[in-house]
PDB file of C-alpha atoms in Angstrom:
ATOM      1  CA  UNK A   1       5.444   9.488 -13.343  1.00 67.00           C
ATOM      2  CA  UNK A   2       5.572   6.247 -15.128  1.00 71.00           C
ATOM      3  CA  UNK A   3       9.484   5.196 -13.404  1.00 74.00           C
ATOM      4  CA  UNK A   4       7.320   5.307 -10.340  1.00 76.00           C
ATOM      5  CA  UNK A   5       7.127   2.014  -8.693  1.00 80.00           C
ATOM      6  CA  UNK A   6       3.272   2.411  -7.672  1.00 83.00           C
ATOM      7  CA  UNK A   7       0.561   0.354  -7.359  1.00 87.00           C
ATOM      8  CA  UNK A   8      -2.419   0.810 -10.058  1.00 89.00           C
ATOM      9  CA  UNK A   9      -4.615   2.048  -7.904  1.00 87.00           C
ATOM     10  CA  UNK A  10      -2.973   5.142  -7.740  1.00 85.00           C
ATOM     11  CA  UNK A  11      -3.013   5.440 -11.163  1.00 86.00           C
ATOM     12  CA  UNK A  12      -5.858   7.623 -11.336  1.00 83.00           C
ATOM     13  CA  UNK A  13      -7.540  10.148  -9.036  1.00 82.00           C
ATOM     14  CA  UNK A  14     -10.139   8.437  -6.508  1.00 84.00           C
ATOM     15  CA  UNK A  15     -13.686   9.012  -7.673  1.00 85.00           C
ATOM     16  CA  UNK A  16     -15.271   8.025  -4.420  1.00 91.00           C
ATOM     17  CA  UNK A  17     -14.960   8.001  -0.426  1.00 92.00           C
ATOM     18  CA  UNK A  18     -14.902   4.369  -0.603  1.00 93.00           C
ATOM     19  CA  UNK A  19     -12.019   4.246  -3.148  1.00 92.00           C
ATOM     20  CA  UNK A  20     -10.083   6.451   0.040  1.00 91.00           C
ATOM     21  CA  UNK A  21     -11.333   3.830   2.654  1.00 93.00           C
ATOM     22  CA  UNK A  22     -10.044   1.193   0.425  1.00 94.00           C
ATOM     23  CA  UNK A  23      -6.662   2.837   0.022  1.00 92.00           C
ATOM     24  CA  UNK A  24      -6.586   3.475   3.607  1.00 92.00           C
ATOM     25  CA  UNK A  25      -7.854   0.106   5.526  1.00 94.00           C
ATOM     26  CA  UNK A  26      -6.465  -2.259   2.855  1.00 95.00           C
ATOM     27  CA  UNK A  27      -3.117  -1.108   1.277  1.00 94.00           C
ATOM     28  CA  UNK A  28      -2.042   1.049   3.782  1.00 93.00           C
ATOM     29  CA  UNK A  29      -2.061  -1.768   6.125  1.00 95.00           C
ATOM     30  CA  UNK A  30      -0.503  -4.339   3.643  1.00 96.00           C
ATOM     31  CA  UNK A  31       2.224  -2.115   3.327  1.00 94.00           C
ATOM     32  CA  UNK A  32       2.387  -1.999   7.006  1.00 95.00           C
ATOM     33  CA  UNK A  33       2.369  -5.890   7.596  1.00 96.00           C
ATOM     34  CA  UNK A  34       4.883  -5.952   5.001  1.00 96.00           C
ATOM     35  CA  UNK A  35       7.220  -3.800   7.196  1.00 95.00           C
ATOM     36  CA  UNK A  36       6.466  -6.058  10.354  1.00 96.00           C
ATOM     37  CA  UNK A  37       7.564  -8.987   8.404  1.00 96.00           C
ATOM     38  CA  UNK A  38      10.789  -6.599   7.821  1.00 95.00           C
ATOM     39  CA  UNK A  39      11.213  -5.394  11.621  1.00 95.00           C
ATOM     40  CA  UNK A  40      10.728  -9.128  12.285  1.00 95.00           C
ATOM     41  CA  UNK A  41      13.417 -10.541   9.566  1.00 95.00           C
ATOM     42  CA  UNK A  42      16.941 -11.443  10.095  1.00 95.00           C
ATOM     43  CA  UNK A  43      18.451  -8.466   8.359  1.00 93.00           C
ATOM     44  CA  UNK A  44      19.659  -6.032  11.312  1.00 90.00           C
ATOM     45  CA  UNK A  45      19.525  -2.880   9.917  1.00 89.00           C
ATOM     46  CA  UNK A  46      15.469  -3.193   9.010  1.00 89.00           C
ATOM     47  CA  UNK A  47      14.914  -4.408  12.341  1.00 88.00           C
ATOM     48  CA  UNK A  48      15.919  -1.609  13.934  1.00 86.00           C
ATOM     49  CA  UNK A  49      15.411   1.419  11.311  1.00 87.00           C
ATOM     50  CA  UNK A  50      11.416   0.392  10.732  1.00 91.00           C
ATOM     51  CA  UNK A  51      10.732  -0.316  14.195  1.00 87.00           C
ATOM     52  CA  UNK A  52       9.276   3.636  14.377  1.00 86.00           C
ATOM     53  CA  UNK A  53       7.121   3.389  11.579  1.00 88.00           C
ATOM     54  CA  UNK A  54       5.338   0.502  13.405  1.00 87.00           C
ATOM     55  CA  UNK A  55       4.262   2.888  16.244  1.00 85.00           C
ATOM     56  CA  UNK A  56       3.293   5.792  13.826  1.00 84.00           C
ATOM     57  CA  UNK A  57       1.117   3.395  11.354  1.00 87.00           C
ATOM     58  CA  UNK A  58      -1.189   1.980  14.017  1.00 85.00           C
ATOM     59  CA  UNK A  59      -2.975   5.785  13.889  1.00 84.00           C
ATOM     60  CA  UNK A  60      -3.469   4.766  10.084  1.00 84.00           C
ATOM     61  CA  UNK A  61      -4.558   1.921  10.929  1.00 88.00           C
ATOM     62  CA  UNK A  62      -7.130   2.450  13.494  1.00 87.00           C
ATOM     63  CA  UNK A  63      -8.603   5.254  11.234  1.00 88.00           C
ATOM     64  CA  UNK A  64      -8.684   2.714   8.060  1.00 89.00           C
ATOM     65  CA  UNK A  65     -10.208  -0.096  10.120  1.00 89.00           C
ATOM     66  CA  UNK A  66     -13.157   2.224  11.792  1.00 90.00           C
ATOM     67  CA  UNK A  67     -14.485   4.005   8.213  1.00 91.00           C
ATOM     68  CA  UNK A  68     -13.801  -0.025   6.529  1.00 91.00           C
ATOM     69  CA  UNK A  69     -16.483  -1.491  10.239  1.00 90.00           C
ATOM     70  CA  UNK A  70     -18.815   1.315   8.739  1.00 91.00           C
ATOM     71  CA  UNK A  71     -19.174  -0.186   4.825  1.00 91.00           C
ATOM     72  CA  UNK A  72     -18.005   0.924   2.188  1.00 92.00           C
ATOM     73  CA  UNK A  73     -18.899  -0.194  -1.785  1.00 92.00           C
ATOM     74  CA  UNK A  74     -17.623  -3.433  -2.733  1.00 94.00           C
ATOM     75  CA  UNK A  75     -15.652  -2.435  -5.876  1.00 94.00           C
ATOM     76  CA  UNK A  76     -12.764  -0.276  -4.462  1.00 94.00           C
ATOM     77  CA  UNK A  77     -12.709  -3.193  -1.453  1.00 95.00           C
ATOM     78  CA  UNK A  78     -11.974  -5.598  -3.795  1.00 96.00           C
ATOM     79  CA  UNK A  79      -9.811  -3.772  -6.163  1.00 95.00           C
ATOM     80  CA  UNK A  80      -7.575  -2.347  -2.932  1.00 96.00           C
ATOM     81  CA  UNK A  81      -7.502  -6.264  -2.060  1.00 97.00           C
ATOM     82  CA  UNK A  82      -6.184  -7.469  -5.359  1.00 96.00           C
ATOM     83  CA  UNK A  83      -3.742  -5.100  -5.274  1.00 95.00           C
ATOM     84  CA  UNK A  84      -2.377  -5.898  -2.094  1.00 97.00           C
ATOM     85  CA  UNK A  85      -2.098  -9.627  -2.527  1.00 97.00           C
ATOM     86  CA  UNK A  86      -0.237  -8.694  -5.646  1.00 95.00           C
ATOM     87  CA  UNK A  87       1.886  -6.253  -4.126  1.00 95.00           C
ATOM     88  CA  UNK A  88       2.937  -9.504  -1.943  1.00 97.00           C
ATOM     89  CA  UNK A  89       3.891 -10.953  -4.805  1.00 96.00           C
ATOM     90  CA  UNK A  90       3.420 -15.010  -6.085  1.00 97.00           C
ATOM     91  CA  UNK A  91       3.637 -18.040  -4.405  1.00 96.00           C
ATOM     92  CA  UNK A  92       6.927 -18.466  -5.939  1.00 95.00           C
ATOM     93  CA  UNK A  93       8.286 -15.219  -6.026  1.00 95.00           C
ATOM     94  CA  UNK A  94      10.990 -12.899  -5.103  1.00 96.00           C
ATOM     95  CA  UNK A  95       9.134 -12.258  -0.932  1.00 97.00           C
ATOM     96  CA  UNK A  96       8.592 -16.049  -0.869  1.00 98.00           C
ATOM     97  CA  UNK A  97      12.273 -16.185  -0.971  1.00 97.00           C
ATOM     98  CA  UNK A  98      13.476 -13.671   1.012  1.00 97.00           C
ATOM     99  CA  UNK A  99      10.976 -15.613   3.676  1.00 98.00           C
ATOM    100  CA  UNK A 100      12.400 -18.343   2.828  1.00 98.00           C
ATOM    101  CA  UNK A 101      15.923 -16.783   3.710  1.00 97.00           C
ATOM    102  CA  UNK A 102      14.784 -15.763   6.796  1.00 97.00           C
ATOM    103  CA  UNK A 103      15.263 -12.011   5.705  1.00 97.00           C
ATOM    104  CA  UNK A 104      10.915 -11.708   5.843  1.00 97.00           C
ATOM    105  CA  UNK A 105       9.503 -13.500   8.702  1.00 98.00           C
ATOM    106  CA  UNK A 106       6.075 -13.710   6.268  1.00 98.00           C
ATOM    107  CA  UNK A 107       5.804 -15.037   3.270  1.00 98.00           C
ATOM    108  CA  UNK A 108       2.709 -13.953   0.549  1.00 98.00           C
ATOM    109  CA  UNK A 109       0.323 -16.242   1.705  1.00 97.00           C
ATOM    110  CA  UNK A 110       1.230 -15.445   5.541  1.00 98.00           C
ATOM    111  CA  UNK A 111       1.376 -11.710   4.743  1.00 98.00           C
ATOM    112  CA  UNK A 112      -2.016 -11.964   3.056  1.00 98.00           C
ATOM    113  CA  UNK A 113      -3.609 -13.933   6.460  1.00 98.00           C
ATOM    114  CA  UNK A 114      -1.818 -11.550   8.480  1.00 98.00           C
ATOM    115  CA  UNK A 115      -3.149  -8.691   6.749  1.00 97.00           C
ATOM    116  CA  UNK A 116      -7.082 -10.398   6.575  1.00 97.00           C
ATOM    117  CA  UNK A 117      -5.958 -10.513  10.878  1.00 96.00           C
ATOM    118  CA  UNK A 118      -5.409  -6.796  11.050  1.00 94.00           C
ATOM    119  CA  UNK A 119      -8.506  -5.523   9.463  1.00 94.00           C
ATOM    120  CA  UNK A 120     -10.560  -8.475  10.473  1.00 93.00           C
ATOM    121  CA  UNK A 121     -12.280  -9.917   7.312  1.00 92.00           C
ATOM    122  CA  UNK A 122     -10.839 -12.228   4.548  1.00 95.00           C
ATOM    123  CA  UNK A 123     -10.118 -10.512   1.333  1.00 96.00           C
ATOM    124  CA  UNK A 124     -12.133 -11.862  -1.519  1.00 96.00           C
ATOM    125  CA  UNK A 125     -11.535 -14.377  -3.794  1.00 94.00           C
ATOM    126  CA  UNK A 126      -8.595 -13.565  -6.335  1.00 89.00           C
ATOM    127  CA  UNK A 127      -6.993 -15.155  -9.057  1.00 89.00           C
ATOM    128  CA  UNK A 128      -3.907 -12.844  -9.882  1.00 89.00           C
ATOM    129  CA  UNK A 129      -2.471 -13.302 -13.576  1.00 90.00           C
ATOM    130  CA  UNK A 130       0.961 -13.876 -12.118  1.00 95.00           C
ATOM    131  CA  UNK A 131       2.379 -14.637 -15.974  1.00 93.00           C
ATOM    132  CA  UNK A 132       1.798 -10.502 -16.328  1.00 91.00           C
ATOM    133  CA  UNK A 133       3.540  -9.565 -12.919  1.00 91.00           C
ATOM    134  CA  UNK A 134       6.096  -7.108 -12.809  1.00 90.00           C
ATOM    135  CA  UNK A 135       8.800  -8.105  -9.981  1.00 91.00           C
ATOM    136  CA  UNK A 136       9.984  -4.509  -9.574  1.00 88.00           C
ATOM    137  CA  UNK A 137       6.616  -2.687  -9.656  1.00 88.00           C
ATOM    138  CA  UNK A 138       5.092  -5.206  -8.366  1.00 92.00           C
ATOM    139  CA  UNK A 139       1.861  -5.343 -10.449  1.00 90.00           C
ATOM    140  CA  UNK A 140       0.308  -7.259 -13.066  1.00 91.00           C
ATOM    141  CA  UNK A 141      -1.217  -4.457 -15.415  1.00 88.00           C
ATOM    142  CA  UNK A 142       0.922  -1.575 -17.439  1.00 88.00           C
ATOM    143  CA  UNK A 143      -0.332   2.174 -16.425  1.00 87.00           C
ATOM    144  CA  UNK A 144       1.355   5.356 -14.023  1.00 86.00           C
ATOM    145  CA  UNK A 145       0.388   7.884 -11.763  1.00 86.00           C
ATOM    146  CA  UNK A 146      -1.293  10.485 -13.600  1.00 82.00           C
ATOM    147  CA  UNK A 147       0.307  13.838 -14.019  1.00 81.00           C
ATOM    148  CA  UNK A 148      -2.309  15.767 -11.395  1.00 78.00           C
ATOM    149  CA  UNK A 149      -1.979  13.039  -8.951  1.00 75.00           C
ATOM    150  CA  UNK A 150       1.924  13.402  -9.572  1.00 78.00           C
ATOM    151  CA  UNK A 151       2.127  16.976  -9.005  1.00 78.00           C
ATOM    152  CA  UNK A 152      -0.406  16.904  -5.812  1.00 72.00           C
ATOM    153  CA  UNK A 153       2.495  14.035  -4.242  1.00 70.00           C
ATOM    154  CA  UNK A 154       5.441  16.587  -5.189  1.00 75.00           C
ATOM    155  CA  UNK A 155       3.587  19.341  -3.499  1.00 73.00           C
ATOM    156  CA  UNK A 156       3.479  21.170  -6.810  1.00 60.00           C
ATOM    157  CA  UNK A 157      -0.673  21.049  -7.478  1.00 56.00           C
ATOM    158  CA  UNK A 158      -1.058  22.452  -3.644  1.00 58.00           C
ATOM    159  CA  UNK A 159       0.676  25.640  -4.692  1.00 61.00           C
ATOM    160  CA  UNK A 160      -1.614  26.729  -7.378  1.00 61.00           C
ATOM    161  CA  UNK A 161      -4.000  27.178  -4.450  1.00 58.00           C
ATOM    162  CA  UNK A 162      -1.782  28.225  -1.736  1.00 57.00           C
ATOM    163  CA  UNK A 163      -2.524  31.722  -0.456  1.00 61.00           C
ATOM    164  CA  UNK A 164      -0.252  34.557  -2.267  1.00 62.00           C
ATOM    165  CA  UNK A 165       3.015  35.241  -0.264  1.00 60.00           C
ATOM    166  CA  UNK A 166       3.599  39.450   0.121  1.00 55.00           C
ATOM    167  CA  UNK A 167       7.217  40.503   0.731  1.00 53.00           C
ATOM    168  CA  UNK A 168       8.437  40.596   4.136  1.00 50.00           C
ATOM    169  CA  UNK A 169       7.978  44.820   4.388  1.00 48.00           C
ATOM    170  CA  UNK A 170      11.526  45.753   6.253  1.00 47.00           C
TER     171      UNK A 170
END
């Protein structure tokens, strides 16, 4: 679990609907405007190979955006909005060049306004600790996906409750 690449709040188990809401409205969509800002980008074989995924997320979407309209606690919103902006990456950093190259058509700051479009409220105010960012898991803290968490993502937790299986009788 910890060569994963995930973001921290995933680290743990969610104690709380609104920690799902979060997860769901806020991330789920940031990773979505990050792969318009692909499908829009100059590099050919994103374009066309994410264009699907577009279609599929806006059912993610629309059920993230209608539990966020209904309130949810403020710490998991905020957390799930750090996280995002961070998953963006700095001002400076490796997506602000690949905008810059024309390869993203959104840069951090235009993927964070873009993302504050989609679910219709500005995210809160956040000061990331950029010095602590880690380009290739793209987070600022140490930590992993804990090992139940790990095994419920490989499908190996849901067999421990998955109904006995009898022989096939011939």
């Amino acid at each position: 679990p910890a060569s994963l690449s995930a973001l921290p709040y995933f680290d743990e188990p969610w104690s709380s609907w609104a920690h799902f809401v979060a997860a769901n409205a806020i991330l789920d969509t940031a990773f979505t405007v990050m792969v318009e800002a692909c499908v829009n980008g100059k590099v050919e074989v994103l374009r066309h190979r994410l264009r699907k995924m577009l279609t599929e997320e806006r059912y993610h979407f629309l059920h993230g955006r209608s539990w966020l309209r209904s309130g949810i606690e403020k710490g998991p919103l905020d957390e799930a909005w750090k996280q995002a902006i961070e998953w963006f990456g700095p001002p400076d950093g490796d997506t602000a060049g690949l905008h810059k190259e024309g390869k993203l058509s959104m840069g951090p700051a235009e993927l964070k306004a873009r993302l504050e479009e989609r679910v219709e409220t500005k995210a809160p105010a956040i000061k990331a600790d950029w010095n602590g960012w880690d380009p290739i898991r793209r987070r600022t803290r140490p930590g992993a996906v804990d090992d139940l968490t790990f095994g419920m993502l490989r499908g190996l937790e849901e067999k421990r409750f998955a109904p006995a299986t009898t022989e096939k009788q011939a």
